[in-house]
JSON list of C-alpha atoms in Angstrom, two decimals:
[
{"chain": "A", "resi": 20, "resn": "UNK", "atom": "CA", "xyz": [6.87, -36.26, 16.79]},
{"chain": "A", "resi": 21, "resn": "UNK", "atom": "CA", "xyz": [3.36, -35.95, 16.87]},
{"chain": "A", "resi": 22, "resn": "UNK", "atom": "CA", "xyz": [1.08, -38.75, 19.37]},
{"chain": "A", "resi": 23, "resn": "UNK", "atom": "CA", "xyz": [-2.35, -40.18, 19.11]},
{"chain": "A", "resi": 24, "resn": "UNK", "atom": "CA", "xyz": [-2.17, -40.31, 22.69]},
{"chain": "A", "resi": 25, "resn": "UNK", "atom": "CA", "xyz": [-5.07, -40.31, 25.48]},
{"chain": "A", "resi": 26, "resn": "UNK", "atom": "CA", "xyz": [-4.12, -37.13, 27.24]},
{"chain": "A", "resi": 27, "resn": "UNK", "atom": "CA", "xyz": [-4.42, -39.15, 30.49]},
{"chain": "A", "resi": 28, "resn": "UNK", "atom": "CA", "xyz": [-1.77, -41.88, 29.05]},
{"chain": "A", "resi": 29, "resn": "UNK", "atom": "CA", "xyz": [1.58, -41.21, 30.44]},
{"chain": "A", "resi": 30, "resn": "UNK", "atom": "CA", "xyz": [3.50, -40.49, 27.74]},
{"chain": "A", "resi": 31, "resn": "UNK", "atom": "CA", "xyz": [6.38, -42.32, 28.11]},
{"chain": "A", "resi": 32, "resn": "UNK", "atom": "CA", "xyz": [4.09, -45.64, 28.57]},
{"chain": "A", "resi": 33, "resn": "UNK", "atom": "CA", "xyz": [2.66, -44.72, 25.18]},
{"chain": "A", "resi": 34, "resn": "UNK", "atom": "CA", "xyz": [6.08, -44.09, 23.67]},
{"chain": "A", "resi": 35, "resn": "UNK", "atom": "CA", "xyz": [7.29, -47.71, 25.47]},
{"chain": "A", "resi": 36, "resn": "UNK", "atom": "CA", "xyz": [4.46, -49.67, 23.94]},
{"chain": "A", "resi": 37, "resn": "UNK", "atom": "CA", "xyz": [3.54, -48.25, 20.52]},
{"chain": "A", "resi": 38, "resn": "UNK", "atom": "CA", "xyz": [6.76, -47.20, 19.64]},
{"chain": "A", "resi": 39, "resn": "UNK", "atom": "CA", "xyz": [10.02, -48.92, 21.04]},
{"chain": "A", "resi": 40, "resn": "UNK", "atom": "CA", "xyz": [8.46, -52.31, 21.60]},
{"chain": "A", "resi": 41, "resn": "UNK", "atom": "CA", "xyz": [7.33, -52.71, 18.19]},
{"chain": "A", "resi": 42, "resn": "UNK", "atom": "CA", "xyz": [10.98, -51.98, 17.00]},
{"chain": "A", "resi": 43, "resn": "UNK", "atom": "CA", "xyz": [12.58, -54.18, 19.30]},
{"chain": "A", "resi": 44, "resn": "UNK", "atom": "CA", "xyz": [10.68, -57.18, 18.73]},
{"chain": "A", "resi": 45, "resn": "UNK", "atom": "CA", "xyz": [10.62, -56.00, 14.62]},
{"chain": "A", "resi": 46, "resn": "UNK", "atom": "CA", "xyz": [14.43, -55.80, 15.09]},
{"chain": "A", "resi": 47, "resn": "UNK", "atom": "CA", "xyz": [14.89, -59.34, 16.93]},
{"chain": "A", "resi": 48, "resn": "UNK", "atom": "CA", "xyz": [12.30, -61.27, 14.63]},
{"chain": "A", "resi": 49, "resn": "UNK", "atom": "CA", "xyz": [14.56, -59.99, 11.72]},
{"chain": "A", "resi": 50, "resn": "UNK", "atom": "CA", "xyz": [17.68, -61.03, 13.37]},
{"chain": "A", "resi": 51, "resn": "UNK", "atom": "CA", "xyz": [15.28, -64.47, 14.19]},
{"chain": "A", "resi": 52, "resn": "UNK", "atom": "CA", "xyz": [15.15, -64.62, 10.82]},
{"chain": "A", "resi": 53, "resn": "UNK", "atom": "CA", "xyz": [18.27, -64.35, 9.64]},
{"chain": "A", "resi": 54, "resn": "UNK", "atom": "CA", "xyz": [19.99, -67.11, 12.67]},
{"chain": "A", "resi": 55, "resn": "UNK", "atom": "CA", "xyz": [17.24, -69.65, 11.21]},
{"chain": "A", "resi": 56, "resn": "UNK", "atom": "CA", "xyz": [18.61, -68.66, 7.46]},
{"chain": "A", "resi": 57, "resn": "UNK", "atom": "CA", "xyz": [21.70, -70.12, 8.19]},
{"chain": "A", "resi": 58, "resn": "UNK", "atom": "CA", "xyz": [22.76, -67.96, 5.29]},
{"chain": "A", "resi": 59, "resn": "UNK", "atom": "CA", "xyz": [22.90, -64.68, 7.00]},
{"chain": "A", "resi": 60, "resn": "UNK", "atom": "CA", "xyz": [27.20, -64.40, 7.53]},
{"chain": "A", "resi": 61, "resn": "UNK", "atom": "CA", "xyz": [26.72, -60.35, 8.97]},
{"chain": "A", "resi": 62, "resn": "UNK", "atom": "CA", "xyz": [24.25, -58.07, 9.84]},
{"chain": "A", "resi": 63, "resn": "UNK", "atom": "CA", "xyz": [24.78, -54.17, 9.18]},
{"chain": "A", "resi": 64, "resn": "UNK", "atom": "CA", "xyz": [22.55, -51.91, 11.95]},
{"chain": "A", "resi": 65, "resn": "UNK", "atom": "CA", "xyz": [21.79, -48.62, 10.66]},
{"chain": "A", "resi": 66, "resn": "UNK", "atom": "CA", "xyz": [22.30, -46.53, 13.77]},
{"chain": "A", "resi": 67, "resn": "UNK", "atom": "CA", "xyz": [22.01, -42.37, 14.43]},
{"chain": "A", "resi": 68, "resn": "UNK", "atom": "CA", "xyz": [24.41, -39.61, 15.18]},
{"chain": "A", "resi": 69, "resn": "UNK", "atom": "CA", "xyz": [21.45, -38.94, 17.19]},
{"chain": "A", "resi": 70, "resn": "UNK", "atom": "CA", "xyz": [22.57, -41.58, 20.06]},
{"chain": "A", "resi": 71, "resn": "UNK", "atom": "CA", "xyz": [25.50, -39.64, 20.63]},
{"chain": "A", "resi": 72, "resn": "UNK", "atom": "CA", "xyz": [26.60, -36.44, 21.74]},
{"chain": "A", "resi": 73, "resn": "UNK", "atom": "CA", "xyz": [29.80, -34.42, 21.48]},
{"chain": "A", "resi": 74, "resn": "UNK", "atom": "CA", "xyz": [29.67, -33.18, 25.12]},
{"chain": "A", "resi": 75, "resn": "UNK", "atom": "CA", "xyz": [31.27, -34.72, 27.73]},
{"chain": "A", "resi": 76, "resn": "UNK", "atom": "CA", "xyz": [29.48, -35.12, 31.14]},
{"chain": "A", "resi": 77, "resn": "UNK", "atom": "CA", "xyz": [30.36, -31.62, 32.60]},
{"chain": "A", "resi": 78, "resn": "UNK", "atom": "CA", "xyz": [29.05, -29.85, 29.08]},
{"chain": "A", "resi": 79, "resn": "UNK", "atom": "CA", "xyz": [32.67, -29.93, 28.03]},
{"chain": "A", "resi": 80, "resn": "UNK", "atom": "CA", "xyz": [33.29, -30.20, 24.28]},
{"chain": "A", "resi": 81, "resn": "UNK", "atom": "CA", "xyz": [35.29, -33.25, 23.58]},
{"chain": "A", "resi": 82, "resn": "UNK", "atom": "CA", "xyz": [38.35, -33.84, 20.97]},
{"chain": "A", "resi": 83, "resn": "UNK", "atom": "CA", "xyz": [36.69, -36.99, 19.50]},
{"chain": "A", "resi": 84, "resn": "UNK", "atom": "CA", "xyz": [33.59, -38.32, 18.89]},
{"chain": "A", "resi": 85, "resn": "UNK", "atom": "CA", "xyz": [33.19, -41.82, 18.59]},
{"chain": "A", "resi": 86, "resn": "UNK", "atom": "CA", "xyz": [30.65, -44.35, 19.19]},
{"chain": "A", "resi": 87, "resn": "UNK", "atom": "CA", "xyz": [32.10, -44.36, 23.45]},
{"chain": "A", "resi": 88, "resn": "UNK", "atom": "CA", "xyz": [29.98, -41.00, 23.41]},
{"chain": "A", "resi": 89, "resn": "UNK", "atom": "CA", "xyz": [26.39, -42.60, 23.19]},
{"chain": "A", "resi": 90, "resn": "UNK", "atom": "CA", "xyz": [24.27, -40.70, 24.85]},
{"chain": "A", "resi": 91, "resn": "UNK", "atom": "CA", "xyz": [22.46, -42.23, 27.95]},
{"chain": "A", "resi": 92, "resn": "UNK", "atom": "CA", "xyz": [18.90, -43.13, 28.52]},
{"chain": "A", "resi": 93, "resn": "UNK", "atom": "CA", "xyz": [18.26, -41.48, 31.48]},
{"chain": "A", "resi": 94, "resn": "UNK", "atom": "CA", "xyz": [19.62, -37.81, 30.13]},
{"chain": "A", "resi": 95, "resn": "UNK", "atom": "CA", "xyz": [17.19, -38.31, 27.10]},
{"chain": "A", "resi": 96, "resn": "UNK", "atom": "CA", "xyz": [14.36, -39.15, 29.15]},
{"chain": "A", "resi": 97, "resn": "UNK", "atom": "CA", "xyz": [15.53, -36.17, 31.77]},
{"chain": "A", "resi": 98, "resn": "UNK", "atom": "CA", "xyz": [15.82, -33.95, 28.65]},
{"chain": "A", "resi": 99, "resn": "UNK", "atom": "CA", "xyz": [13.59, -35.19, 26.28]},
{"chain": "A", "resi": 100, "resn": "UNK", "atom": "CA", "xyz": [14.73, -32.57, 23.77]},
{"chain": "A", "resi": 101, "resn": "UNK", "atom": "CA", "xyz": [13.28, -32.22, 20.22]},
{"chain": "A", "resi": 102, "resn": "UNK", "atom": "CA", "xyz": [13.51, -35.69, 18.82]},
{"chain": "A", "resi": 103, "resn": "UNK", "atom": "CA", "xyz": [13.92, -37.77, 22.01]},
{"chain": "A", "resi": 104, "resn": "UNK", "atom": "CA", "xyz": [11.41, -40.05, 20.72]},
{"chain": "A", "resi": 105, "resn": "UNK", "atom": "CA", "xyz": [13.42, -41.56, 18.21]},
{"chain": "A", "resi": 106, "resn": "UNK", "atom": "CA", "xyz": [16.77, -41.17, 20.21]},
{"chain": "A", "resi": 107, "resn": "UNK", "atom": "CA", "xyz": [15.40, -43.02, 22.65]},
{"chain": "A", "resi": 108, "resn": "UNK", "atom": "CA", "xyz": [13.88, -46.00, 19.96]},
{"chain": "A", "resi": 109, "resn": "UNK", "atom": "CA", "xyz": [17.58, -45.75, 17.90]},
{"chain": "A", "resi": 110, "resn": "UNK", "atom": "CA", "xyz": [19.22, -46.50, 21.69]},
{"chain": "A", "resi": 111, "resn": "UNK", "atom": "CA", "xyz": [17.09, -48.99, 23.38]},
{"chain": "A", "resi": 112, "resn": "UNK", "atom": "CA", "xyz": [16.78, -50.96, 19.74]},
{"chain": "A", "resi": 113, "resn": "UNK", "atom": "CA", "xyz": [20.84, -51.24, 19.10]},
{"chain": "A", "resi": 114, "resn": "UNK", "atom": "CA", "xyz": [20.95, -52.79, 22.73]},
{"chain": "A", "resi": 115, "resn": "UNK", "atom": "CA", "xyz": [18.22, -55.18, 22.62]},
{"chain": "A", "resi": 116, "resn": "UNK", "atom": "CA", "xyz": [19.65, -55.83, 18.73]},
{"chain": "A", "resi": 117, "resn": "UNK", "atom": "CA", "xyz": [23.14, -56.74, 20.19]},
{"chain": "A", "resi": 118, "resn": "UNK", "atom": "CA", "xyz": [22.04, -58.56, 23.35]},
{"chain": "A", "resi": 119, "resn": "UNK", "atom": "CA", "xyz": [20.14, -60.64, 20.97]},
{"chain": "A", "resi": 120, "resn": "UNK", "atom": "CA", "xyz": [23.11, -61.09, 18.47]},
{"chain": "A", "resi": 121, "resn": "UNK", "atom": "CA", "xyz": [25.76, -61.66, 21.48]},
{"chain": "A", "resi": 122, "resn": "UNK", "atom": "CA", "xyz": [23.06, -64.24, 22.80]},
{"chain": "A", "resi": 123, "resn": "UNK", "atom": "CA", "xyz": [23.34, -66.36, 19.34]},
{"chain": "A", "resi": 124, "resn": "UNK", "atom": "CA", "xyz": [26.52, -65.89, 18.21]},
{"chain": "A", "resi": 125, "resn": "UNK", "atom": "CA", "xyz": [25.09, -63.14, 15.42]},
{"chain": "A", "resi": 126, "resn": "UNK", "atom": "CA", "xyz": [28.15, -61.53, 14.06]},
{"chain": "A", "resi": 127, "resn": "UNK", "atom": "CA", "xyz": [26.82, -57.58, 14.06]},
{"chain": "A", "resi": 128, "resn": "UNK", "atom": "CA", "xyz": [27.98, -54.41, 12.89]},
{"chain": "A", "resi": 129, "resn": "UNK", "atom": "CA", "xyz": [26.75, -50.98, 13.89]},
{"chain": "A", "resi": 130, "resn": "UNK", "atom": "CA", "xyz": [26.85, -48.27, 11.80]},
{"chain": "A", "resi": 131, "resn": "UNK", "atom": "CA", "xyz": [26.59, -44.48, 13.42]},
{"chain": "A", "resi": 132, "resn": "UNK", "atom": "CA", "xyz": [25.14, -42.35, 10.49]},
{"chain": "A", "resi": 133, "resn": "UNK", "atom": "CA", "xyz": [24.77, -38.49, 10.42]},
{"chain": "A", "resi": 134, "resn": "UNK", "atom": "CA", "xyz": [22.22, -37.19, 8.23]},
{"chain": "A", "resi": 135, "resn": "UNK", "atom": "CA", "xyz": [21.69, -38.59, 5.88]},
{"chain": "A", "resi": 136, "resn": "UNK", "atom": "CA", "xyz": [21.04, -36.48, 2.15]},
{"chain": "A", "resi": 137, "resn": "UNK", "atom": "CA", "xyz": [20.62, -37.44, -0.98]},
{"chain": "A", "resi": 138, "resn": "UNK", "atom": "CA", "xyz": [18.26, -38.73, -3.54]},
{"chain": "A", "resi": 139, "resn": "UNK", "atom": "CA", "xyz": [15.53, -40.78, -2.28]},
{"chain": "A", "resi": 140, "resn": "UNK", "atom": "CA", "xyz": [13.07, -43.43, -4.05]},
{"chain": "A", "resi": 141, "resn": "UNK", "atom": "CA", "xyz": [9.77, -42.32, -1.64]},
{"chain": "A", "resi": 142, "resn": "UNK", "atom": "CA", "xyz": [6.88, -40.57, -2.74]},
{"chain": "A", "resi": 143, "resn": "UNK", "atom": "CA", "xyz": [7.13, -38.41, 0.36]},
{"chain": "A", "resi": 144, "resn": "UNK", "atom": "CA", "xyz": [10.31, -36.38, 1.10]},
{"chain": "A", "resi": 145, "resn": "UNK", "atom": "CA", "xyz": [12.21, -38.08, 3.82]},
{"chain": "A", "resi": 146, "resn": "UNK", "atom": "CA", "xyz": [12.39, -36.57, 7.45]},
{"chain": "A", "resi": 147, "resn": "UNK", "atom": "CA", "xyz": [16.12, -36.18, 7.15]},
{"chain": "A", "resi": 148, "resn": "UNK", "atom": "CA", "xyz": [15.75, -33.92, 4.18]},
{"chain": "A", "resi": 149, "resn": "UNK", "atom": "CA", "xyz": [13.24, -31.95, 5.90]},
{"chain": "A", "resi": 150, "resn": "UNK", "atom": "CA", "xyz": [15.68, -31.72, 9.16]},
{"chain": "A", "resi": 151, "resn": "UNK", "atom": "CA", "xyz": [18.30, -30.19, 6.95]},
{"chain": "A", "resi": 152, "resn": "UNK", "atom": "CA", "xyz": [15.69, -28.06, 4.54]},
{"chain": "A", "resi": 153, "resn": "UNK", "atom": "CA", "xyz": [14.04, -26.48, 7.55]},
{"chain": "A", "resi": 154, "resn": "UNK", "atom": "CA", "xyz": [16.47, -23.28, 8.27]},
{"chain": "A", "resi": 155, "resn": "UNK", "atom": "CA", "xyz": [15.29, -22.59, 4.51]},
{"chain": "A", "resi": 156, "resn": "UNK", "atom": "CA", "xyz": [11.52, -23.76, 4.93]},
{"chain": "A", "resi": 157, "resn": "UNK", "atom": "CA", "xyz": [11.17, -22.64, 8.81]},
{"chain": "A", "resi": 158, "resn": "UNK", "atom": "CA", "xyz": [9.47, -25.14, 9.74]},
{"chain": "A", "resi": 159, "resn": "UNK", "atom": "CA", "xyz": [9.41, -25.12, 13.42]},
{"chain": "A", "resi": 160, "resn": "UNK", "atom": "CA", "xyz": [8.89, -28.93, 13.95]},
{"chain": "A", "resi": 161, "resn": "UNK", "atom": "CA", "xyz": [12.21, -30.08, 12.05]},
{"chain": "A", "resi": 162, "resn": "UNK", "atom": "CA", "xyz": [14.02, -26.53, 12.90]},
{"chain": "A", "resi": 163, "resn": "UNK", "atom": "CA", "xyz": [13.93, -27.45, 16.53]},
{"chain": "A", "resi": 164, "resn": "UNK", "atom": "CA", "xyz": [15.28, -31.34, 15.56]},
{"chain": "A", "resi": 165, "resn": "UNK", "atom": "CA", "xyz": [18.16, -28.91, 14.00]},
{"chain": "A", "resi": 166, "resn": "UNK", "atom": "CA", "xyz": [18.88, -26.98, 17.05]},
{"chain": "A", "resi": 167, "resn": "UNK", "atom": "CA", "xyz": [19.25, -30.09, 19.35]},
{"chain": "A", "resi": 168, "resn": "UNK", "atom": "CA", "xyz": [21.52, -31.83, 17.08]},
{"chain": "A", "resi": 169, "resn": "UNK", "atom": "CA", "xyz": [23.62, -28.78, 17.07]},
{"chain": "A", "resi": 170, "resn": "UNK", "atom": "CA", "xyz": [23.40, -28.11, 20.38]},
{"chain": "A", "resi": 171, "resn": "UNK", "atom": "CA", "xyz": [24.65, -31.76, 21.08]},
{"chain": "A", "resi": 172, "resn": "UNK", "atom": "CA", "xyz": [26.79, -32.24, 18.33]},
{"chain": "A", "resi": 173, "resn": "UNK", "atom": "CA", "xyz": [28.55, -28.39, 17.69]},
{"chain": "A", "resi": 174, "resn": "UNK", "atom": "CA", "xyz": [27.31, -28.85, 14.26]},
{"chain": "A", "resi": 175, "resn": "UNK", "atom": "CA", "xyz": [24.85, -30.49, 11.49]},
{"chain": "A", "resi": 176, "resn": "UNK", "atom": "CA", "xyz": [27.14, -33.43, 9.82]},
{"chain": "A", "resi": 177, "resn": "UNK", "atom": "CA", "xyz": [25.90, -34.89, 6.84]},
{"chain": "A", "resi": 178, "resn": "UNK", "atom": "CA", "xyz": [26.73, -37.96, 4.64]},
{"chain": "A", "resi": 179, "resn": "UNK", "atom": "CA", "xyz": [25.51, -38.77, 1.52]},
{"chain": "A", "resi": 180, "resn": "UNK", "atom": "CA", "xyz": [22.66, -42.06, 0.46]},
{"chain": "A", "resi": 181, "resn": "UNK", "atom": "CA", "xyz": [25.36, -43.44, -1.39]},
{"chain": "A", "resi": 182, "resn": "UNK", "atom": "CA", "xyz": [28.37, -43.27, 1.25]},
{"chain": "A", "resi": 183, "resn": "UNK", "atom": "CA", "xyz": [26.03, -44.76, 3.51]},
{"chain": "A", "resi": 184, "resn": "UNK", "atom": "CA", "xyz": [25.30, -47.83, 1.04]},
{"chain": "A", "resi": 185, "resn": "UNK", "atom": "CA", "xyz": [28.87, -48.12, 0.44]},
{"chain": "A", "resi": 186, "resn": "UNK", "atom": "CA", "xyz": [29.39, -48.09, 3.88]},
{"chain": "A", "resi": 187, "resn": "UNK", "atom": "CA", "xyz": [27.00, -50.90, 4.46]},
{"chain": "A", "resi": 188, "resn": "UNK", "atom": "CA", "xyz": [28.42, -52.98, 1.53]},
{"chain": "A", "resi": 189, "resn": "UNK", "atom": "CA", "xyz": [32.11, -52.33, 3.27]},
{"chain": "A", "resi": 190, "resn": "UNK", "atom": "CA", "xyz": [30.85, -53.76, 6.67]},
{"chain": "A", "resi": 191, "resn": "UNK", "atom": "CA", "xyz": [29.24, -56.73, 4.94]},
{"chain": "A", "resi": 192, "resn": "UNK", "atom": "CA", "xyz": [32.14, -58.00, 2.72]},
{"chain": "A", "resi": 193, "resn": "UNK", "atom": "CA", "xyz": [34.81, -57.23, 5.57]},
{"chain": "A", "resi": 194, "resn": "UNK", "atom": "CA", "xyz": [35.53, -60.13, 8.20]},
{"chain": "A", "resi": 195, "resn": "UNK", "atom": "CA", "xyz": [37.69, -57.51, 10.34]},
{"chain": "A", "resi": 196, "resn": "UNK", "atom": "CA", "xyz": [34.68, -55.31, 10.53]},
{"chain": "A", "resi": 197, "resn": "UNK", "atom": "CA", "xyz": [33.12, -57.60, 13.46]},
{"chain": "A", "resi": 198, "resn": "UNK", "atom": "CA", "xyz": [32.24, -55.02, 15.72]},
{"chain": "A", "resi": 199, "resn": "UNK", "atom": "CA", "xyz": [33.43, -52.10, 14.41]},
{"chain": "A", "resi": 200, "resn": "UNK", "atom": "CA", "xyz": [31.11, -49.11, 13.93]},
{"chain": "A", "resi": 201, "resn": "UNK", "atom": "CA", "xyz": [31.64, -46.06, 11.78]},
{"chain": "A", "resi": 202, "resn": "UNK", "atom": "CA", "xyz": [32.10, -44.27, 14.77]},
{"chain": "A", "resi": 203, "resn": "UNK", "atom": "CA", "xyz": [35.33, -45.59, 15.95]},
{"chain": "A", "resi": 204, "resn": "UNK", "atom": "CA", "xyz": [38.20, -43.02, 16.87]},
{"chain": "A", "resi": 205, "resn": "UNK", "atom": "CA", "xyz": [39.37, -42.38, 13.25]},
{"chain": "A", "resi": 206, "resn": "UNK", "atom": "CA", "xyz": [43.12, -43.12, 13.74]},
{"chain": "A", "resi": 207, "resn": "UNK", "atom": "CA", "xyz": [41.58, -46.61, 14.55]},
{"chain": "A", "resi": 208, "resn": "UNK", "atom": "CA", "xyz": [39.51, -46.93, 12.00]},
{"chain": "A", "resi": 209, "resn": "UNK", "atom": "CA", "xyz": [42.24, -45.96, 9.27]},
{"chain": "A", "resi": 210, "resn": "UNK", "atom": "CA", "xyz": [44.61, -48.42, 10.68]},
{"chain": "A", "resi": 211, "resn": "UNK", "atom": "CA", "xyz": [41.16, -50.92, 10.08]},
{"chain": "A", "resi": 212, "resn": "UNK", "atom": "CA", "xyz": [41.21, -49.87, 6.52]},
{"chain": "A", "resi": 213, "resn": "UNK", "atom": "CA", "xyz": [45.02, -50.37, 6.10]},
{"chain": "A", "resi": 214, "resn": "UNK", "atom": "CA", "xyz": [44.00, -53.92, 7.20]},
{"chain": "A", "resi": 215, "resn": "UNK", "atom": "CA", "xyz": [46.46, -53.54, 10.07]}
]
């Protein structure tokens, strides 16, 4: 991620203000929104595989990866590995979205994504798609988003545009989905789907 930043502007007071504050407050006027609706029965948050990481605490690689693995704020700012930008916006976002939601009785979902491919409506090609295209293309920027996901994660996981939607319609027309996230231990989440 590239910055308009004065080079005498700390850098992470830049990232707080013109980056994670705007998506907090956009992400609690939308969930605003939907309380004074009075319509609104669920909200779906799109979450990253990029707020958690496969590695235990001592570097250890563990069995299962589920959404107890979240990476913490403090090793991404110690880090700040390629991407830590928008690690550190995905985290500090999902908090503040279900602080808010616990704080008005907003039933919300999470859902922990990997990356995402697929077709795509925008003119532009989407960063994901470049992430995954760039051991082909090179290109150093997205190549080194690659290489920290790896190094976190063991591998590159991806899910398809449409799984994703059909994830997000799941979560919306299932009561027993109330807070449940993709990411649950999968032995849990199959005995979810048997609706046990």
């Amino acid at each position: 991620m590239e910055f308009d930043a004065n080079t005498n502007e700390n850098i992470e007071s830049y990232v707080r203000s013109n980056i994670i504050d705007p998506a907090i407050k956009g992400t609690e006027n939308l969930l605003k929104s939907c309380l004074k609706s009075k319509t609104v029965k669920r909200v779906v948050f799109t979450s990253s595989i990029s707020t958690i990481t496969a590695k235990d605490s001592n570097g250890n690689w563990r069995s299962v990866v589920d959404e107890s693995c979240q990476t913490t704020i403090d090793h991404v700012l110690n880090a700040k590995a390629s991407g830590w930008v928008y690690v550190l916006s995905k985290l500090l976002t999902e908090e503040a979205a279900f602080k808010f939601a616990n704080e008005n009785a907003i039933d919300l979902v999470s859902v922990i994504t990997t990356t995402v491919a697929g077709p795509f409506l925008t003119t532009t090609i989407p960063s994901s798609i470049q992430v995954l295209l760039s051991p082909i293309t090179g290109d150093p920027k997205y190549l080194s988003i690659v290489s920290a996901v790896n190094a976190r994660m063991g591998s590159i996981a991806l899910v398809h545009i449409e799984d994703i939607c059909s994830a997000h319609i799941f979560l919306m027309e299932h009561d027993k989905a109330e807070g449940w996230r993709l990411g649950k231990k999968v032995q849990n989440f199959q005995r979810f789907l048997q609706g046990s």
